[in-house]
Coordinates of C-alpha atoms in Angstrom, one line a residue:
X1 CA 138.5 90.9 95.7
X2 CA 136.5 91.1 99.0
X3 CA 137.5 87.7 100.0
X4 CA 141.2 88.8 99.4
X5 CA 140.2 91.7 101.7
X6 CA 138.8 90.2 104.5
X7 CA 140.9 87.1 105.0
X8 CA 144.1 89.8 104.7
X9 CA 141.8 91.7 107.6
X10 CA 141.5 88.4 109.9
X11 CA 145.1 87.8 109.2
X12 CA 146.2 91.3 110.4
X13 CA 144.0 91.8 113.5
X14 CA 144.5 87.7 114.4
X15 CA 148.2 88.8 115.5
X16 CA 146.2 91.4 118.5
X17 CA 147.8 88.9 121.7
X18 CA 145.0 90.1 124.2
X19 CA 142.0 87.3 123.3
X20 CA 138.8 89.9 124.4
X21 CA 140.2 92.6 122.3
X22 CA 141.1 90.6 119.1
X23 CA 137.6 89.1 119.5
X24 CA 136.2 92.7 119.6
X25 CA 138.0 93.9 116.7
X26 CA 137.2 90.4 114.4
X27 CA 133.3 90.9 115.1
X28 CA 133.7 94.9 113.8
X29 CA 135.9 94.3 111.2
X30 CA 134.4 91.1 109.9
X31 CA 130.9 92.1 110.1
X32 CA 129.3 91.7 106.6
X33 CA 130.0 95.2 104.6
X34 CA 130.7 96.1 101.0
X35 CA 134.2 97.1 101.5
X36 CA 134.0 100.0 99.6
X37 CA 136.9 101.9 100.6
X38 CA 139.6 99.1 100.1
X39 CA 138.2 97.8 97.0
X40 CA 138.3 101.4 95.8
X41 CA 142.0 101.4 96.5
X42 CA 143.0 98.0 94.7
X43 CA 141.4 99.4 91.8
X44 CA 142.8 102.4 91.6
X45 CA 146.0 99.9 92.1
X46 CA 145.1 98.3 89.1
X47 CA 144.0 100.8 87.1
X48 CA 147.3 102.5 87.1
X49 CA 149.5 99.5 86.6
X50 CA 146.8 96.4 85.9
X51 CA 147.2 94.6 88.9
X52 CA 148.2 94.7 93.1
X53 CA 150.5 92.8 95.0
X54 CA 150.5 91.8 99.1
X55 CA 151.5 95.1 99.6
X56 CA 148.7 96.9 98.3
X57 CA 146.5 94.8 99.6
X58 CA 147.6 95.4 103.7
X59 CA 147.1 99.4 102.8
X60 CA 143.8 98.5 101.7
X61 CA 143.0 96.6 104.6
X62 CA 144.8 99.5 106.6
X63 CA 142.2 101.6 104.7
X64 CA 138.9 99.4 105.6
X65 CA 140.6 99.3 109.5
X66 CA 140.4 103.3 109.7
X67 CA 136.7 103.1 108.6
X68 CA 135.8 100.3 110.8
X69 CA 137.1 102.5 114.0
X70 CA 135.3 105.5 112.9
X71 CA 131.7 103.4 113.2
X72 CA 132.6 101.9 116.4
X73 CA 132.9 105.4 117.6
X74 CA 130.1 107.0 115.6
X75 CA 127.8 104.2 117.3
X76 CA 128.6 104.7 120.7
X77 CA 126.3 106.8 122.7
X78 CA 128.2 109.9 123.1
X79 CA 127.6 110.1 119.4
X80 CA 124.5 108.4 117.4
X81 CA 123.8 105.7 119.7
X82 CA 122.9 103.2 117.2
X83 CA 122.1 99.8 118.4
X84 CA 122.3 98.2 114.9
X85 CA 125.0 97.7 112.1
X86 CA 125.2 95.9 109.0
X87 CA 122.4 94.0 110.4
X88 CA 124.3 92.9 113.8
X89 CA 124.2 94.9 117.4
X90 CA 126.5 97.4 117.2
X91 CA 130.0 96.8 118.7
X92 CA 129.0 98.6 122.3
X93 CA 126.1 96.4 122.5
X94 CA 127.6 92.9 121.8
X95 CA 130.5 93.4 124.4
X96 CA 130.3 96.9 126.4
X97 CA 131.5 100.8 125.6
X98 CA 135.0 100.2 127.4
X99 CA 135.6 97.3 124.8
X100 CA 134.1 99.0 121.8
X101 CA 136.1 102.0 122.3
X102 CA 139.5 100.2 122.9
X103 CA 138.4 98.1 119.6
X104 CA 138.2 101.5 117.5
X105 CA 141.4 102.7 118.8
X106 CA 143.3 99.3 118.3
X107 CA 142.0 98.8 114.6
X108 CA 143.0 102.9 114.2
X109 CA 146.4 102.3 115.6
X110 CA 147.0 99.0 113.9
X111 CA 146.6 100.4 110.7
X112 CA 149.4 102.7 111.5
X113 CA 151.5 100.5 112.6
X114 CA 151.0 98.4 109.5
X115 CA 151.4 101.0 107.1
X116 CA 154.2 102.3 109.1
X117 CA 156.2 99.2 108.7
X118 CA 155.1 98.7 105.2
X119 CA 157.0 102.1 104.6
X120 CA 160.1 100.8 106.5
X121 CA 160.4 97.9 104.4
X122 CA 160.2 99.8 101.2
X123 CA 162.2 102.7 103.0
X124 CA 164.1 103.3 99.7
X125 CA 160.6 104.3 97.8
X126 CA 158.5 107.4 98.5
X127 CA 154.8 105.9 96.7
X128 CA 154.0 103.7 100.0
X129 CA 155.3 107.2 102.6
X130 CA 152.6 109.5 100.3
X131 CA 150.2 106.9 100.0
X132 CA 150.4 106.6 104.3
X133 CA 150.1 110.8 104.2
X134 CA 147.3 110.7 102.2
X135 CA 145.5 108.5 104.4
X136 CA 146.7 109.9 107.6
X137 CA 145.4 113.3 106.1
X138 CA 142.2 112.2 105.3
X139 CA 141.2 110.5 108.3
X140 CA 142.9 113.2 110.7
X141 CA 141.9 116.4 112.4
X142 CA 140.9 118.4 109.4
X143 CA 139.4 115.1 107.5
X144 CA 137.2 112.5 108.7
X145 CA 137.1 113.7 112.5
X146 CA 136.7 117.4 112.1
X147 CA 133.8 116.2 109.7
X148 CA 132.2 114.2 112.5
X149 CA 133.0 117.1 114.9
X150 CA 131.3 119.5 112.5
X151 CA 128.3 117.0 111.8
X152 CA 127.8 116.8 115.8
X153 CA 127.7 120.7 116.6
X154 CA 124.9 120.8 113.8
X155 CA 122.7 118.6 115.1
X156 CA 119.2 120.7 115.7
X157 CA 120.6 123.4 113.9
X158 CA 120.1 125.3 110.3
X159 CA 123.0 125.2 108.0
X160 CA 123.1 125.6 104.6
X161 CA 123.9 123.4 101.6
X162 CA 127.2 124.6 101.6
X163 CA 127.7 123.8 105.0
X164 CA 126.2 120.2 104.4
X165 CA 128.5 119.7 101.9
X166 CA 132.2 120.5 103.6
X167 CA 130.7 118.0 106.6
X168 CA 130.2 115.3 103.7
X169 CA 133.4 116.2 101.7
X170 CA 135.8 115.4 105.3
X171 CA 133.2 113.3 106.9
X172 CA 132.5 110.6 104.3
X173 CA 134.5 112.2 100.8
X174 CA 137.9 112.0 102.4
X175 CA 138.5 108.7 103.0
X176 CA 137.1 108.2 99.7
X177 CA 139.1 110.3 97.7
X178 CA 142.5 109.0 99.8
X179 CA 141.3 105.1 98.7
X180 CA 141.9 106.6 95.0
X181 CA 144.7 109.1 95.3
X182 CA 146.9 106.8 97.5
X183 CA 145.9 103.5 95.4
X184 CA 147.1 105.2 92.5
X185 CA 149.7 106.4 93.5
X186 CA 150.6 103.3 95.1
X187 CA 150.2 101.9 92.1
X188 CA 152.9 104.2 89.9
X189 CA 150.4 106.6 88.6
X190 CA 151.7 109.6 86.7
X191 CA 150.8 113.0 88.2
X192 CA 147.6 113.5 86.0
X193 CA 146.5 110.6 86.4
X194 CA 146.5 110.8 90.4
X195 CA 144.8 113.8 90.1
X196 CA 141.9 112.3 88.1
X197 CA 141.4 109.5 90.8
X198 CA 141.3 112.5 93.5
X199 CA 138.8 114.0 91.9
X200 CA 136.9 110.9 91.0
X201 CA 137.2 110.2 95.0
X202 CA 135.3 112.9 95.7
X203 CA 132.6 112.9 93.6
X204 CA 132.1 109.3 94.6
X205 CA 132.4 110.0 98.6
X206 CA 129.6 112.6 97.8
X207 CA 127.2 110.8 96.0
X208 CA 127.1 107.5 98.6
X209 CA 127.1 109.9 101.1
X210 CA 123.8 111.7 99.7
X211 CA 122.4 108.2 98.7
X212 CA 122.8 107.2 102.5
X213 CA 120.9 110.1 103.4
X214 CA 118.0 109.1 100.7
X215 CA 118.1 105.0 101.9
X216 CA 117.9 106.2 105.4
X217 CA 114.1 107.8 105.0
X218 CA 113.1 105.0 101.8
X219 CA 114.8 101.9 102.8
X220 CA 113.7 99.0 105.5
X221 CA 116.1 97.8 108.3
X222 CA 116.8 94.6 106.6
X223 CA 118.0 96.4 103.6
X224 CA 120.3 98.7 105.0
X225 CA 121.3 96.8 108.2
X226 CA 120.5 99.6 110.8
X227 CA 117.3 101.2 111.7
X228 CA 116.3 103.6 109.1
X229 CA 115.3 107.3 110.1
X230 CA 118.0 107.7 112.3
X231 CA 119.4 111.2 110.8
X232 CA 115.7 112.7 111.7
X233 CA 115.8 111.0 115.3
X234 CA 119.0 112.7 115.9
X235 CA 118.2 116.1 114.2
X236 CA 121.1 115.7 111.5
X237 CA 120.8 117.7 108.3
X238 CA 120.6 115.8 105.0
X239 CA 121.1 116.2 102.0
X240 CA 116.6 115.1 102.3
X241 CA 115.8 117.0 105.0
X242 CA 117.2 120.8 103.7
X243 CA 116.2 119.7 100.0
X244 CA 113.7 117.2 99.7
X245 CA 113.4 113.7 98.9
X246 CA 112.9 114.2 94.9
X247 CA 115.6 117.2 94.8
X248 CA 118.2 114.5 96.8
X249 CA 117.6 111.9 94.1
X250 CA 117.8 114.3 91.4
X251 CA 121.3 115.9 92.9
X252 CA 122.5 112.3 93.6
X253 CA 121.5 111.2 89.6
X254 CA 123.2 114.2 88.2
X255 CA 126.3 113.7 90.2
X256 CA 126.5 109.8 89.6
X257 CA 126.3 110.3 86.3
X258 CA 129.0 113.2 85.9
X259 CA 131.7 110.5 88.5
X260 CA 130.9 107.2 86.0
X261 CA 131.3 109.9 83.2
X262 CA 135.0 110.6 84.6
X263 CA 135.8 106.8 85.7
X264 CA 135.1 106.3 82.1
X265 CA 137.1 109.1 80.8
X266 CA 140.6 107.4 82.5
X267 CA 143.1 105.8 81.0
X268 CA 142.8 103.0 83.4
X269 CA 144.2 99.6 83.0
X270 CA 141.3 97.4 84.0
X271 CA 138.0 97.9 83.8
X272 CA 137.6 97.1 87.3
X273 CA 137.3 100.5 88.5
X274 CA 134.9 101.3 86.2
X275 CA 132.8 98.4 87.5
X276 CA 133.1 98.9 90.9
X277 CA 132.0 103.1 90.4
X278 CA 128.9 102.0 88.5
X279 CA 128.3 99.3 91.5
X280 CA 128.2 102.0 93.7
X281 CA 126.0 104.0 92.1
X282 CA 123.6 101.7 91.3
X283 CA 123.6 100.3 94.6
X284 CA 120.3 100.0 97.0
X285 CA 121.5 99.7 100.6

């Protein structure tokens, strides 16, 4: 499956005409990741009707695109200012912040575009229009951006757990949760069943989240491909930092357990899903 991804991904970006760009948005893109988010979406695909097709596929890709733009930006130094990620110099450091930036927004819009025509060739059908909604929702102002808006502002600051978690649920949980709704639906889902991936999205978004906070004060470099300890360099509140490392873990078990609990409790088609939730939660960078 994450071959299928990323030579759909080169294939998309590789029709970008302007050579420095393209480049650019290949070396973000293409940069060795676990391609969560798309792979997410194919199997919620599957698990709703036992397989995907070439359309499925380019809203995955559309799906991995979005997240890709959204590091590009959280790296530059307006933001975190990482110099590292997934084990390569982050995109404002191989090329320059002009580039970078113009990367993020051309992978962001080229994911619309390709979504948007997806929906015009299938303008008869309303799955691939929701499945677009869903995604354009999650990633938008009161998704994945407000989160990162949020998360900036309470830098250096006290919030509570409560707070911690709405920054989490838009920042990280939305895109998550749109992977599963919108691959289900995609993917002729009934009602019920499109809830249950919703939910499922969620709890998943919020667990790798809170195990990204715990790898980022017990991992090494080489296993998580950035420099660990940035949250506390940047004052960020964690899910470590406002409840401690063994309280973290113990939060992140309990709520692993209850989303492979619900994965297993689907009717899903496959058991790919399944696999790929348990992969997740098992995983160590």
């Amino acid at each position: 499956m994450i071959e299928a991804i990323e030579k759909n991904l080169e294939r998309l970006i590789n029709t970008c005409e302007e050579p420095r760009l393209r480049e650019a948005m290949l070396y973000s893109a293409l940069s060795p990741g676990k391609r969560v988010r798309p792979r997410l979406f194919l199997s919620a695909c599957e698990a709703a009707k036992g397989s995907y097709d070439a359309t499925a596929l380019d809203f995955a890709c559309c799906l991995e695109m979005i997240h890709v733009y959204s590091l590009i930006h959280d790296d530059l130094p307006a933001m975190d200012d990482d110099d590292l990620r997934r084990g390569r110099p982050t995109t404002h450091k191989q090329y320059d912040e002009a580039t970078a930036i113009l990367a993020g927004d051309a992978l962001l819009n080229h994911a619309y575009e390709t979504m948007s025509r997806l929906c015009a060739d299938f303008f008869r059908l309303r799955r691939p229009v929701i499945a677009m909604a869903i995604i354009a929702k999650a990633a938008g102002v009161n998704g994945m951006i407000a989160g990162q808006m949020v998360d900036l502002q309470s830098e250096g600051k006290k919030i509570t757990l409560d707070d911690l978690k709405g920054i989490h649920r838009r920042k990280t949980g939305a895109l998550f949760t749109a992977a599963l709704e919108a691959g289900a639906i995609l993917g002729g889902g009934t009602r019920l069943f499109v809830q249950g991936m919703a939910k499922l999205g969620g709890m998943v978004g919020l667990a790798f989240q809170i195990r990204d906070d715990i790898l980022d004060v017990t991992a090494t470099c080489e296993q998580i491909g950035k420099m660990p300890g940035s949250d506390a360099r940047n004052e960020k509140v964690t899910y470590v930092s406002l409840l401690g490392l063994q309280k973290a873990e113990d939060t992140y078990k309990k709520l692993s357990n209850e989303a492979l609990a619900l994965a297993q409790s689907l009717p899903c088609r496959t058991n790919s899903l399944r696999d790929l939730v348990m992969q997740i939660i098992n995983r160590e960078k």
